[in-house]
Short mmCIF file of C-alpha atoms and ligand atoms in Angstrom, two decimals:
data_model
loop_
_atom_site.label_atom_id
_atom_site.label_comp_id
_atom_site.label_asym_id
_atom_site.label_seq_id
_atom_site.Cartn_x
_atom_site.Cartn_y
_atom_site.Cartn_z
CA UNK A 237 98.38 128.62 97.97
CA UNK A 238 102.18 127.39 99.21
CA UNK A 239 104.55 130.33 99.48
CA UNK A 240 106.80 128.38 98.72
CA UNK A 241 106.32 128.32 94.70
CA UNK A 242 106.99 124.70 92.44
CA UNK A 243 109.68 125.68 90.45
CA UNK A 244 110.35 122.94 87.38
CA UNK A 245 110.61 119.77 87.18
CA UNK A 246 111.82 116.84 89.74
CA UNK A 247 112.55 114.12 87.65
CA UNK A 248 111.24 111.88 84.44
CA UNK A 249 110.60 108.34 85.00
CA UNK A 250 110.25 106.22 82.08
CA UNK A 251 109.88 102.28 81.28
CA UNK A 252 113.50 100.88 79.04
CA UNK A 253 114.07 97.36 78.09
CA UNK A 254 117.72 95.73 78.69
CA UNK A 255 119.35 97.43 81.50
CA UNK A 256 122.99 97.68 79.90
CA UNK A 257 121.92 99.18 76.88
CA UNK A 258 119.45 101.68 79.08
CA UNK A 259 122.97 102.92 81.20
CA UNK A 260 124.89 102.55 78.48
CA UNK A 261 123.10 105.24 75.90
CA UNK A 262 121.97 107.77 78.99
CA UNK A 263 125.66 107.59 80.63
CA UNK A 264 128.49 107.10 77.12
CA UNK A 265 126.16 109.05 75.14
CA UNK A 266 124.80 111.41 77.01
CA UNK A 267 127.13 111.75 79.68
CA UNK A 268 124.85 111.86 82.15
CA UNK A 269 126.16 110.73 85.57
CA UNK A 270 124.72 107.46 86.68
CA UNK A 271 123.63 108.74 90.13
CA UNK A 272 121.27 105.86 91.78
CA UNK A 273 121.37 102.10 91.51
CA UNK A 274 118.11 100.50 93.04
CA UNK A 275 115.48 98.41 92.99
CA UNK A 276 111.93 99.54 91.95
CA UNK A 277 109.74 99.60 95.55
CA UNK A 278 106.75 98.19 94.09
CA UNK A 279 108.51 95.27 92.25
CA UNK A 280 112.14 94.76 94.09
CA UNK A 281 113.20 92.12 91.46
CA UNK A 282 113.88 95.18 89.00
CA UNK A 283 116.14 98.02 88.83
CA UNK A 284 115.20 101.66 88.92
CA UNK A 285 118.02 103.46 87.50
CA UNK A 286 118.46 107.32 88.29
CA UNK A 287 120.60 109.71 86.52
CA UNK A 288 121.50 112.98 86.48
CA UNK A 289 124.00 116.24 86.68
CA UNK A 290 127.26 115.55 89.22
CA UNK A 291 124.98 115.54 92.26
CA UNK A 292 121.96 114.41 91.32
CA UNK A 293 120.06 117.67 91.41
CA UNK A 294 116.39 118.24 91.14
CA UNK A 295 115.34 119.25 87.71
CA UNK A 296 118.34 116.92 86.52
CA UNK A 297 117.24 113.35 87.06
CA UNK A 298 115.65 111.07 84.49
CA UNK A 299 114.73 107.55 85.82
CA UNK A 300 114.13 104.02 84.29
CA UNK A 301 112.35 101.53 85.08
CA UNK A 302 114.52 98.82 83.28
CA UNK A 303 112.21 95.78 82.34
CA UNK A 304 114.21 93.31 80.20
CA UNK A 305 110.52 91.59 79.36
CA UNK A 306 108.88 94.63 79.00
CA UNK A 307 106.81 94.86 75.91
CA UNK A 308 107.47 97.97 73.36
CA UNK A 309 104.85 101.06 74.43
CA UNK A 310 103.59 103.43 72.13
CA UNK A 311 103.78 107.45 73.03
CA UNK A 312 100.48 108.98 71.83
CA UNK A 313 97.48 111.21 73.37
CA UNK A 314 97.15 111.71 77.39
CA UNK A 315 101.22 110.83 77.52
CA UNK A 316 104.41 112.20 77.80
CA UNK A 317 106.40 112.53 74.02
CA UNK A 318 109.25 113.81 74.47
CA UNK A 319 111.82 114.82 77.22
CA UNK A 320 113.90 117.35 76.74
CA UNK A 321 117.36 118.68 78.08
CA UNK A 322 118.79 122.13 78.12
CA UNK A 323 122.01 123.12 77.00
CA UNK A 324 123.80 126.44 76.10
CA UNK A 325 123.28 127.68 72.38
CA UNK A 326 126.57 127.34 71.49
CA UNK A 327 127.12 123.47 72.32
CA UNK A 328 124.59 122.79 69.62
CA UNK A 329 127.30 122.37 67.45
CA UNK A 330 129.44 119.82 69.44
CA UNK A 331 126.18 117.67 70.21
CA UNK A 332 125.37 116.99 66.45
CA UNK A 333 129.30 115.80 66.43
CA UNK A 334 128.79 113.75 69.06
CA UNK A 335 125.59 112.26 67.83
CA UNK A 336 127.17 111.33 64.70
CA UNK A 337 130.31 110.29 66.04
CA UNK A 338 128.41 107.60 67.54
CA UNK A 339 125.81 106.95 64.78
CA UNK A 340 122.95 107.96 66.68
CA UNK A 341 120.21 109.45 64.26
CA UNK A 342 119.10 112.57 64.99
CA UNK A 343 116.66 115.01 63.55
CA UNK A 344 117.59 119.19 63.66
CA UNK A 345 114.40 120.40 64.32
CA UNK A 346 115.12 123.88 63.22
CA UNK A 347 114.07 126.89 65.79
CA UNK A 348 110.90 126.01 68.30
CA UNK A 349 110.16 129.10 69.89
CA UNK A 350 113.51 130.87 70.59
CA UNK A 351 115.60 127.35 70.72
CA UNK A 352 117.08 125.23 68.95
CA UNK A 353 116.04 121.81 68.83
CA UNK A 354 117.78 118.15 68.20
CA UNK A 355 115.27 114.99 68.30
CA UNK A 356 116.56 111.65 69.06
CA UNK A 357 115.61 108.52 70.12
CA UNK A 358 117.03 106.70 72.70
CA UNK A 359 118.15 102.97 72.27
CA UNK A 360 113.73 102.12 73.33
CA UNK A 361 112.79 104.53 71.29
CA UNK A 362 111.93 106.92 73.66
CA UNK A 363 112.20 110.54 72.40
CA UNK A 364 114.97 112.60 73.60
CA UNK A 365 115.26 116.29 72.69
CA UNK A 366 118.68 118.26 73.09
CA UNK A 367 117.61 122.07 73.66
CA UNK A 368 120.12 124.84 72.85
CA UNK A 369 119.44 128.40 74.69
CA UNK A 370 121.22 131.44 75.44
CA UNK A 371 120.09 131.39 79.05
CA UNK A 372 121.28 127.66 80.09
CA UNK A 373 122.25 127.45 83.51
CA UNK A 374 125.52 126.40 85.75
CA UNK A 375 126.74 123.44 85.51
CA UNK A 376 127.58 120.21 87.82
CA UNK A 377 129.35 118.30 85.56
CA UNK A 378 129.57 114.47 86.27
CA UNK A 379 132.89 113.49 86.83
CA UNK A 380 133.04 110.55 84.86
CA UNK A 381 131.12 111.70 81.68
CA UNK A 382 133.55 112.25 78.34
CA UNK A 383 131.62 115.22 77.67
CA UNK A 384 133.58 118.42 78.25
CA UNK A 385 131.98 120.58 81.02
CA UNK A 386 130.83 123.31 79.21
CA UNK A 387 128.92 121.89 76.96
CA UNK A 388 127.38 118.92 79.55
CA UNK A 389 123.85 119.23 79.84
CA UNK A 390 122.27 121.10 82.50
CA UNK A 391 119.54 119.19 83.28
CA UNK A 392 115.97 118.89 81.97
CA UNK A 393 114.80 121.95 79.83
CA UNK A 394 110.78 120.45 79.64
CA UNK A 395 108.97 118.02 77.89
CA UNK A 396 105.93 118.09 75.45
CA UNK A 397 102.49 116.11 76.61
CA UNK A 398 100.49 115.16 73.60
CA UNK A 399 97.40 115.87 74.08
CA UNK A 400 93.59 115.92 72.75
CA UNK A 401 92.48 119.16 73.96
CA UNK A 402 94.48 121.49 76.67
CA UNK A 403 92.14 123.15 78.43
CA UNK A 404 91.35 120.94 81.40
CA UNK A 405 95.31 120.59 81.53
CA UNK A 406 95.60 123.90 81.47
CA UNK A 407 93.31 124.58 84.64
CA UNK A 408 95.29 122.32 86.34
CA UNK A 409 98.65 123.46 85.33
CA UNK A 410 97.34 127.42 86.48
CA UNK A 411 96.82 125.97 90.01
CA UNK A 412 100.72 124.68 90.18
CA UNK A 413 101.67 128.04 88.94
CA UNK A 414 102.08 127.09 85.53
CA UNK A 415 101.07 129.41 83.06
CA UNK A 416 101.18 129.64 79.19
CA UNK A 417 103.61 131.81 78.04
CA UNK A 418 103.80 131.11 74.54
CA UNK A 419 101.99 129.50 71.58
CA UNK A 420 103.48 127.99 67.97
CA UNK A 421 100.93 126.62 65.94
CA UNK A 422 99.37 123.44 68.05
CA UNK A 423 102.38 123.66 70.86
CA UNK A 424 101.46 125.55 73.77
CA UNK A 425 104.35 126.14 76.33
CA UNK A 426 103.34 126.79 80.22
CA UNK A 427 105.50 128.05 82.87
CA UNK A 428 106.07 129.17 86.09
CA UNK A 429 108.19 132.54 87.36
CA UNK A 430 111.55 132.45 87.37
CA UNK A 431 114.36 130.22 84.93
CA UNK A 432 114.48 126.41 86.67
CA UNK A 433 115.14 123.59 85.19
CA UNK A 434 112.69 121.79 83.75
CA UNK A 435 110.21 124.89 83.74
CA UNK A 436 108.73 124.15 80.13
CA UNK A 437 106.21 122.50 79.90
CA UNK A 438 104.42 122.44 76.83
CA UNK A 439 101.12 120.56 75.23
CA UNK A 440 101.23 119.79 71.64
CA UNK A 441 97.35 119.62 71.08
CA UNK A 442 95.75 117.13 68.08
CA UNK A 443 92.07 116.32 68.88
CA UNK A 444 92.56 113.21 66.44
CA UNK A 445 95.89 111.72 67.60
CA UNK A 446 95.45 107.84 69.07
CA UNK A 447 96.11 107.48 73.06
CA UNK A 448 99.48 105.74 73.47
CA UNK A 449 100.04 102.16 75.46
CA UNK A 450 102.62 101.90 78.07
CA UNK A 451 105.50 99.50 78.03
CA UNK A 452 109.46 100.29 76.58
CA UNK A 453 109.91 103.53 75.58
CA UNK A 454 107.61 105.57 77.47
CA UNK A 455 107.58 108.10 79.99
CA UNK A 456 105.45 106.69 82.85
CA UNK A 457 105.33 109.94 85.06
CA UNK A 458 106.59 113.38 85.64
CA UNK A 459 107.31 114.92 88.72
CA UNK A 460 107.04 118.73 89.91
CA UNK A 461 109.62 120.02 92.47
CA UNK A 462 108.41 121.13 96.29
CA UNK A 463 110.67 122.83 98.02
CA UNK A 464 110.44 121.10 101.24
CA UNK A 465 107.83 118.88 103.07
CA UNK A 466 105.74 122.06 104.73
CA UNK A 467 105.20 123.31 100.57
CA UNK A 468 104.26 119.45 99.33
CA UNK A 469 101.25 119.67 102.50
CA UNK A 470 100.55 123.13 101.31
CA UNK A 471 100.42 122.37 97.50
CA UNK A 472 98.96 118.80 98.32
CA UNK A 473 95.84 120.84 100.05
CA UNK A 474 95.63 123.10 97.36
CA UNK A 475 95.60 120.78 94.28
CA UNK A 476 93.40 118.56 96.11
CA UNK A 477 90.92 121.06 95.79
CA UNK A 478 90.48 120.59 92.07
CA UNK A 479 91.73 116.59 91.87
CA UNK A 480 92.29 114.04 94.33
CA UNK A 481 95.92 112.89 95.05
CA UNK A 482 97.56 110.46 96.53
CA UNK A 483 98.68 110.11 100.83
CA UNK A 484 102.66 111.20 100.55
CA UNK A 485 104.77 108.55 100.13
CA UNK A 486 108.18 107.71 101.26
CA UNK A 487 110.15 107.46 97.83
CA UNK A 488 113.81 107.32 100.12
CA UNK A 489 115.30 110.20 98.37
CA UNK A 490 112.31 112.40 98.09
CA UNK A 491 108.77 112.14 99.23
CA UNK A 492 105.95 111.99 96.76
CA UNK A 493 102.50 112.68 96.00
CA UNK A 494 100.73 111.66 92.89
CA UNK A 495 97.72 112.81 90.80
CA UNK A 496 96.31 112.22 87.55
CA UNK A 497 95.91 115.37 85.63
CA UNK A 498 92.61 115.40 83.65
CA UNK A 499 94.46 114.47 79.82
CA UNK A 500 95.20 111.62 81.61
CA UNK A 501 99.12 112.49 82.36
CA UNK A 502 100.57 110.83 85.72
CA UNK A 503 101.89 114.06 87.91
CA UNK A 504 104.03 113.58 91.32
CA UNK A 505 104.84 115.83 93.20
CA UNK A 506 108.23 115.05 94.83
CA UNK A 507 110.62 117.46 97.61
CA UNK A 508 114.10 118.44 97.10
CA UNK A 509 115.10 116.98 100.66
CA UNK A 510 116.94 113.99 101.71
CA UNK A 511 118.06 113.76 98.25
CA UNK A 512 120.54 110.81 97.08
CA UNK A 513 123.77 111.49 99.07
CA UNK A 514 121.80 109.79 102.25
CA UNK A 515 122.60 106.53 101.36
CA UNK A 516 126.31 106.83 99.38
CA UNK A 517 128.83 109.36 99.42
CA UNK A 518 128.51 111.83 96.49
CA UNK A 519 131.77 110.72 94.96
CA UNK A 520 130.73 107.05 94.45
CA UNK A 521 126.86 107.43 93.64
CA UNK A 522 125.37 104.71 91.60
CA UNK A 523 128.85 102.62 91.81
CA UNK A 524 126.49 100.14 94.58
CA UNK A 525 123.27 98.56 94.83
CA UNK A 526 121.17 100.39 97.50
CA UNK A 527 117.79 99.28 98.85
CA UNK A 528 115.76 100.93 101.19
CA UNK A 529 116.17 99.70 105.18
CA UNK A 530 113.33 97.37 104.80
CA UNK A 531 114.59 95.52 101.91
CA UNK A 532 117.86 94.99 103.15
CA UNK A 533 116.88 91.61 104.66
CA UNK A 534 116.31 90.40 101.26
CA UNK A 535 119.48 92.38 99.25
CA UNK A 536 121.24 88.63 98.51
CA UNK A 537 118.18 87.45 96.97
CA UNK A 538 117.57 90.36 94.80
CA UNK A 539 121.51 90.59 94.00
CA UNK A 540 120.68 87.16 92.48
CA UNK A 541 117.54 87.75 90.50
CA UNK A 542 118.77 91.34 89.56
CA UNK A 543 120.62 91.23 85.61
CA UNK A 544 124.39 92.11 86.58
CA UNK A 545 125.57 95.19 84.70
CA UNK A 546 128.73 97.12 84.22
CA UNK A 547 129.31 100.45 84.76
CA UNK A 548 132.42 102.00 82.34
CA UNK A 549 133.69 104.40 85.10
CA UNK A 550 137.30 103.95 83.20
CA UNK A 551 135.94 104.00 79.72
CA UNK A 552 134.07 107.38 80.00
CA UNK A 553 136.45 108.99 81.57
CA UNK A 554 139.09 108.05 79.35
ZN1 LIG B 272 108.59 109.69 90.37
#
């Protein structure tokens, strides 16, 4: 095993529809900090948004695939439900203002465990849970986000797989380090030592719920946080024991590897290191489109097929 332990969640990546509406919600609602504008590697005629805290941390960044003719997906059994952020206790308060302020519905879930719980969806109907604790962590407040610093969320607090039965996850989960910790009816939460972001993980189990479709509005993977590329090799050897993974891949800001876990959940595995300052300066992340080296060649063509969009730098700040 790596002695160098995975400590929370990466990032999210998800599928949205229009890309506007997709930075619009997760930046003037949510006030997170638009922190990558790019094209997705695989398909270069499409974004894939990032955001995240001030910096972009790990443990902070949820991603979108933006496909404006993507169909609507359906979250059910071997996916991804709900992603949830962490903030303290005592903003709970201000974020049901805020929701309401803006007309978002929202659902007070009432204490899960020892938190306390708003449910929303975002504008594709992806679920989005707001998690007040006593133990939230520091903040890097985006600059240009209207929300006021201390009550900014921290970054991701977990999110719940839905699943038909847990224990082949659960194997899998005990050879990251992930271990279950707590138990409320069908929810199972697993986690590993220590308080990072992003460390709960939890597995709502119903043996008769339908497996979900992918399109708008789901999660498409989650990725686990190595420290560095010497603990990816180490953890990549060590999980391939049990399930095969992928060759690590390049991803520009992190390097990736990828495995199915057996409920049928996409994992990656992605490093802290070179993170997103290497191709823009921290104070004007996101404000550009950046493509990796070997796209460059084609940047006018994709500036052409790529939907423009506006980012309200002066709005949400004002
Ligand atoms: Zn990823």
């Amino acid at each position: 095993m790596s002695t160098q332990p995975i400590v929370g969640l990466h990032h999210v990546t998800a599928i949205a529809s229009d890309p506007q509406v997709n930075l619009d919600f997760y930046t003037g609602v949510l006030g997170l900090r638009f922190v990558k504008r790019t094209v997705n590697f695989d398909d270069p005629g499409t974004y894939h948004f990032y955001f995240g805290d001030d910096a972009g941390s790990p443990g902070t960044i949820l991603t979108f695939f933006p496909w404006p003719r993507a169909g609507w997906g359906q979250a059910g059994a071997g996916e991804v439900t709900h992603t949830a952020f962490s903030v303290p206790l005592t903003s709970m308060a201000y974020w049901e203002q805020r929701l309401a302020a803006k007309g978002i519905l929202f659902e007070r879930s009432g204490k899960r465990f020892a938190e306390e719980v708003l449910t929303l969806p975002d504008p594709d109907g992806m679920k989005v849970e707001i998690v007040g604790h006593a133990d939230a962590g520091a903040v890097k407040a985006p600059r240009f986000a209207n929300v006021p610093a201390e009550h900014a969320i921290r970054g991701f607090f977990g999110v719940t797989m839905l699943q038909l039965e847990a224990e082949e996850t659960a194997k899998i989960l005990a050879v990251m380090g992930f271990h279950k910790i707590a138990e409320e009816g069908r929810r199972l939460r697993f986690a590993a030592e220590g308080n990072a972001l992003g460390n709960a993980i939890d597995i709502v189990v119903d043996p008769h719920a339908s497996y979900g479709r992918s399109g708008a509005g789901t999660v498409h993977h989650i990725a686990f946080r190595a420290a560095n590329d010497a603990a990816q090799l180490e953890w990549r050897e060590e999980i391939g024991k049990h399930i095969p993974t992928t060759a690590v891949l390049d991803r520009d800001y992190f390097h990736s590897i990828y495995f199915r876990e057996p409920g049928g959940v996409l994992f990656e595995l992605a490093t802290d290191n070179p993170g997103f300052a290497i191709d823009e300066p921290v104070e004007s992340l996101g404000e550009e489109l950046c493509v990796p080296d070997w796209l460059e060649a084609r940047r006018p063509e994709l500036e052409q097929r790529l939907v423009p969009i506006t980012l309200h730098k002066a709005e949400v700040t004002a």
